[in-house]
Amino acid sequence: MRSFLLVASAVGAGLAFGRRYLERGVSAQKNKVIETAAVETRRQIKRHADDFLKKSFRSFAIATAIKLLILATLWGLFHGGVIERPYFIWGVTGILAAFLVRDIWVTWPFVRLGIVELSRYGWHPKRALGEVVAGHVFQQVLTEAQSAPSTRSSKVMLVLAGQSREGIEHDIATSVAAIARDTSWSDLRPFLLSAAIKTAALMIIYSVSVFLLMA
């Protein structure tokens, strides 16, 4: 019995040592995956933000140019004597009202989404932005991790290390989402400021143009 206990203790110690070794290996690999996924995720966030804001500004610029063209056409008809002053004033008023309704209709979904997210996180823009980004990143990383193929050897290694694939996937998604939450404002701030400056400049040009046409 004493010999049996000694052998059992030796085997148990060897298994415990092997399990700790496997745990360290799995943890190291998980950290590498998190670092790589975080870098790629931040790159994707920047690229998507840049593409979205460029498309949004392009659409805004085209719509503004069309508005100015319509107003300039009406101004030309008035100064060319085609239409009289009362019709010109009523026409401009109606067109500006239609422009306003159109702008509200187009921007309302984004405004409503912003109001909902801000109210959810206590009206803190940075926090709301970080939470929204983190939520999307978590779902994306978790989906990609779940779709990755798994071999029999990796399953055996995870079992021996006392880990599960689902737990590893959740830990990776949570860690990457936390990194995205902490870095979202610094990553997106240049794009948001650039878009805000461009939009403000275009709105000023549009307002001055309308004022000159009306004058």
Tab-separated table of N, CA and C in Angstrom, residues 136-197:
chain	number	residue	atom	x	y	z
A	136	HIS	N	-20.142	45.806	-30.900
A	136	HIS	CA	-19.992	45.286	-32.260
A	136	HIS	C	-18.736	44.428	-32.378
A	137	VAL	N	-17.658	44.855	-31.758
A	137	VAL	CA	-16.402	44.092	-31.833
A	137	VAL	C	-16.553	42.747	-31.147
A	138	PHE	N	-17.218	42.716	-30.007
A	138	PHE	CA	-17.411	41.456	-29.293
A	138	PHE	C	-18.144	40.439	-30.158
A	139	GLN	N	-19.243	40.862	-30.761
A	139	GLN	CA	-20.009	39.953	-31.607
A	139	GLN	C	-19.203	39.491	-32.821
A	140	GLN	N	-18.458	40.413	-33.429
A	140	GLN	CA	-17.675	40.077	-34.612
A	140	GLN	C	-16.560	39.094	-34.277
A	141	VAL	N	-15.801	39.375	-33.224
A	141	VAL	CA	-14.687	38.500	-32.842
A	141	VAL	C	-15.205	37.143	-32.395
A	142	LEU	N	-16.294	37.115	-31.637
A	142	LEU	CA	-16.862	35.851	-31.185
A	142	LEU	C	-17.338	35.010	-32.362
A	143	THR	N	-17.977	35.637	-33.336
A	143	THR	CA	-18.429	34.912	-34.523
A	143	THR	C	-17.259	34.343	-35.313
A	144	GLU	N	-16.214	35.156	-35.488
A	144	GLU	CA	-15.044	34.673	-36.216
A	144	GLU	C	-14.347	33.536	-35.472
A	145	ALA	N	-14.273	33.648	-34.154
A	145	ALA	CA	-13.634	32.596	-33.369
A	145	ALA	C	-14.432	31.295	-33.430
A	146	GLN	N	-15.748	31.397	-33.392
A	146	GLN	CA	-16.583	30.206	-33.443
A	146	GLN	C	-16.550	29.536	-34.816
A	147	SER	N	-16.311	30.332	-35.861
A	147	SER	CA	-16.272	29.759	-37.212
A	147	SER	C	-14.915	29.148	-37.557
A	148	ALA	N	-13.898	29.364	-36.729
A	148	ALA	CA	-12.571	28.813	-36.994
A	148	ALA	C	-12.596	27.299	-36.797
A	149	PRO	N	-11.943	26.522	-37.684
A	149	PRO	CA	-11.939	25.054	-37.553
A	149	PRO	C	-11.164	24.610	-36.315
A	150	SER	N	-11.574	23.485	-35.750
A	150	SER	CA	-10.930	22.936	-34.562
A	150	SER	C	-10.488	21.503	-34.840
A	151	THR	N	-9.241	21.203	-34.518
A	151	THR	CA	-8.704	19.863	-34.740
A	151	THR	C	-8.858	19.020	-33.478
A	152	ARG	N	-8.713	17.712	-33.644
A	152	ARG	CA	-8.842	16.811	-32.502
A	152	ARG	C	-7.721	17.044	-31.498
A	153	SER	N	-6.510	17.306	-32.008
A	153	SER	CA	-5.385	17.517	-31.105
A	153	SER	C	-5.583	18.763	-30.249
A	154	SER	N	-6.129	19.822	-30.849
A	154	SER	CA	-6.367	21.040	-30.072
A	154	SER	C	-7.429	20.813	-29.007
A	155	LYS	N	-8.438	20.014	-29.318
A	155	LYS	CA	-9.461	19.697	-28.324
A	155	LYS	C	-8.861	18.927	-27.154
A	156	VAL	N	-7.997	17.956	-27.473
A	156	VAL	CA	-7.356	17.180	-26.418
A	156	VAL	C	-6.477	18.074	-25.548
A	157	MET	N	-5.721	18.980	-26.184
A	157	MET	CA	-4.850	19.880	-25.430
A	157	MET	C	-5.663	20.778	-24.503
A	158	LEU	N	-6.793	21.281	-24.983
A	158	LEU	CA	-7.628	22.135	-24.148
A	158	LEU	C	-8.199	21.363	-22.962
A	159	VAL	N	-8.604	20.121	-23.204
A	159	VAL	CA	-9.140	19.305	-22.114
A	159	VAL	C	-8.067	19.037	-21.072
A	160	LEU	N	-6.855	18.680	-21.522
A	160	LEU	CA	-5.760	18.420	-20.594
A	160	LEU	C	-5.365	19.676	-19.829
A	161	ALA	N	-5.512	20.841	-20.444
A	161	ALA	CA	-5.187	22.097	-19.773
A	161	ALA	C	-6.320	22.606	-18.897
A	162	GLY	N	-7.435	21.867	-18.877
A	162	GLY	CA	-8.558	22.296	-18.062
A	162	GLY	C	-9.309	23.472	-18.638
A	163	GLN	N	-9.234	23.640	-19.962
A	163	GLN	CA	-9.894	24.754	-20.632
A	163	GLN	C	-10.973	24.219	-21.576
A	164	SER	N	-11.823	25.105	-22.044
A	164	SER	CA	-12.834	24.748	-23.038
A	164	SER	C	-12.763	25.726	-24.199
A	165	ARG	N	-13.120	25.266	-25.365
A	165	ARG	CA	-13.091	26.128	-26.547
A	165	ARG	C	-14.024	27.309	-26.377
A	166	GLU	N	-15.208	27.056	-25.812
A	166	GLU	CA	-16.169	28.144	-25.632
A	166	GLU	C	-15.629	29.209	-24.682
A	167	GLY	N	-14.958	28.754	-23.612
A	167	GLY	CA	-14.386	29.714	-22.672
A	167	GLY	C	-13.271	30.532	-23.285
A	168	ILE	N	-12.423	29.868	-24.079
A	168	ILE	CA	-11.340	30.581	-24.759
A	168	ILE	C	-11.910	31.608	-25.729
A	169	GLU	N	-12.917	31.211	-26.507
A	169	GLU	CA	-13.530	32.124	-27.475
A	169	GLU	C	-14.127	33.336	-26.770
A	170	HIS	N	-14.821	33.102	-25.658
A	170	HIS	CA	-15.437	34.207	-24.919
A	170	HIS	C	-14.373	35.128	-24.341
A	171	ASP	N	-13.295	34.558	-23.799
A	171	ASP	CA	-12.216	35.379	-23.231
A	171	ASP	C	-11.565	36.251	-24.308
A	172	ILE	N	-11.328	35.680	-25.487
A	172	ILE	CA	-10.717	36.435	-26.579
A	172	ILE	C	-11.626	37.584	-27.009
A	173	ALA	N	-12.916	37.270	-27.221
A	173	ALA	CA	-13.862	38.306	-27.653
A	173	ALA	C	-13.992	39.405	-26.615
A	174	THR	N	-14.034	39.026	-25.334
A	174	THR	CA	-14.161	40.017	-24.262
A	174	THR	C	-12.929	40.912	-24.187
A	175	SER	N	-11.743	40.314	-24.293
A	175	SER	CA	-10.501	41.084	-24.200
A	175	SER	C	-10.347	42.035	-25.375
A	176	VAL	N	-10.635	41.571	-26.581
A	176	VAL	CA	-10.522	42.433	-27.760
A	176	VAL	C	-11.544	43.559	-27.698
A	177	ALA	N	-12.749	43.248	-27.241
A	177	ALA	CA	-13.778	44.283	-27.108
A	177	ALA	C	-13.366	45.335	-26.084
A	178	ALA	N	-12.715	44.909	-24.999
A	178	ALA	CA	-12.254	45.866	-23.988
A	178	ALA	C	-11.190	46.793	-24.560
A	179	ILE	N	-10.290	46.247	-25.368
A	179	ILE	CA	-9.269	47.083	-26.012
A	179	ILE	C	-9.920	48.076	-26.968
A	180	ALA	N	-10.896	47.606	-27.733
A	180	ALA	CA	-11.603	48.488	-28.671
A	180	ALA	C	-12.357	49.585	-27.920
A	181	ARG	N	-12.920	49.242	-26.768
A	181	ARG	CA	-13.638	50.245	-25.971
A	181	ARG	C	-12.685	51.339	-25.475
A	182	ASP	N	-11.519	50.936	-25.012
A	182	ASP	CA	-10.562	51.897	-24.451
A	182	ASP	C	-9.908	52.775	-25.524
A	183	THR	N	-9.800	52.261	-26.741
A	183	THR	CA	-9.081	52.990	-27.796
A	183	THR	C	-10.008	53.600	-28.845
A	184	SER	N	-11.311	53.418	-28.686
A	184	SER	CA	-12.242	53.854	-29.733
A	184	SER	C	-12.165	55.363	-29.971
A	185	TRP	N	-12.115	56.156	-28.885
A	185	TRP	CA	-12.123	57.608	-29.060
A	185	TRP	C	-10.835	58.093	-29.719
A	186	SER	N	-9.683	57.585	-29.272
A	186	SER	CA	-8.418	58.008	-29.867
A	186	SER	C	-8.305	57.559	-31.324
A	187	ASP	N	-8.900	56.408	-31.658
A	187	ASP	CA	-8.844	55.915	-33.037
A	187	ASP	C	-9.780	56.683	-33.959
A	188	LEU	N	-10.950	57.031	-33.458
A	188	LEU	CA	-11.975	57.646	-34.308
A	188	LEU	C	-11.965	59.168	-34.268
A	189	ARG	N	-11.325	59.748	-33.275
A	189	ARG	CA	-11.340	61.209	-33.128
A	189	ARG	C	-10.847	61.943	-34.377
A	190	PRO	N	-9.724	61.550	-35.006
A	190	PRO	CA	-9.278	62.280	-36.210
A	190	PRO	C	-10.304	62.261	-37.327
A	191	PHE	N	-10.967	61.113	-37.523
A	191	PHE	CA	-11.959	61.025	-38.587
A	191	PHE	C	-13.199	61.859	-38.260
A	192	LEU	N	-13.623	61.828	-36.999
A	192	LEU	CA	-14.803	62.601	-36.608
A	192	LEU	C	-14.542	64.101	-36.696
A	193	LEU	N	-13.381	64.542	-36.255
A	193	LEU	CA	-13.047	65.966	-36.331
A	193	LEU	C	-12.941	66.423	-37.780
A	194	SER	N	-12.318	65.613	-38.621
A	194	SER	CA	-12.194	65.966	-40.032
A	194	SER	C	-13.565	66.078	-40.696
A	195	ALA	N	-14.436	65.107	-40.404
A	195	ALA	CA	-15.783	65.139	-40.983
A	195	ALA	C	-16.565	66.346	-40.472
A	196	ALA	N	-16.418	66.668	-39.184
A	196	ALA	CA	-17.132	67.812	-38.615
A	196	ALA	C	-16.663	69.123	-39.242
A	197	ILE	N	-15.352	69.264	-39.446
A	197	ILE	CA	-14.813	70.489	-40.053
A	197	ILE	C	-15.293	70.639	-41.494
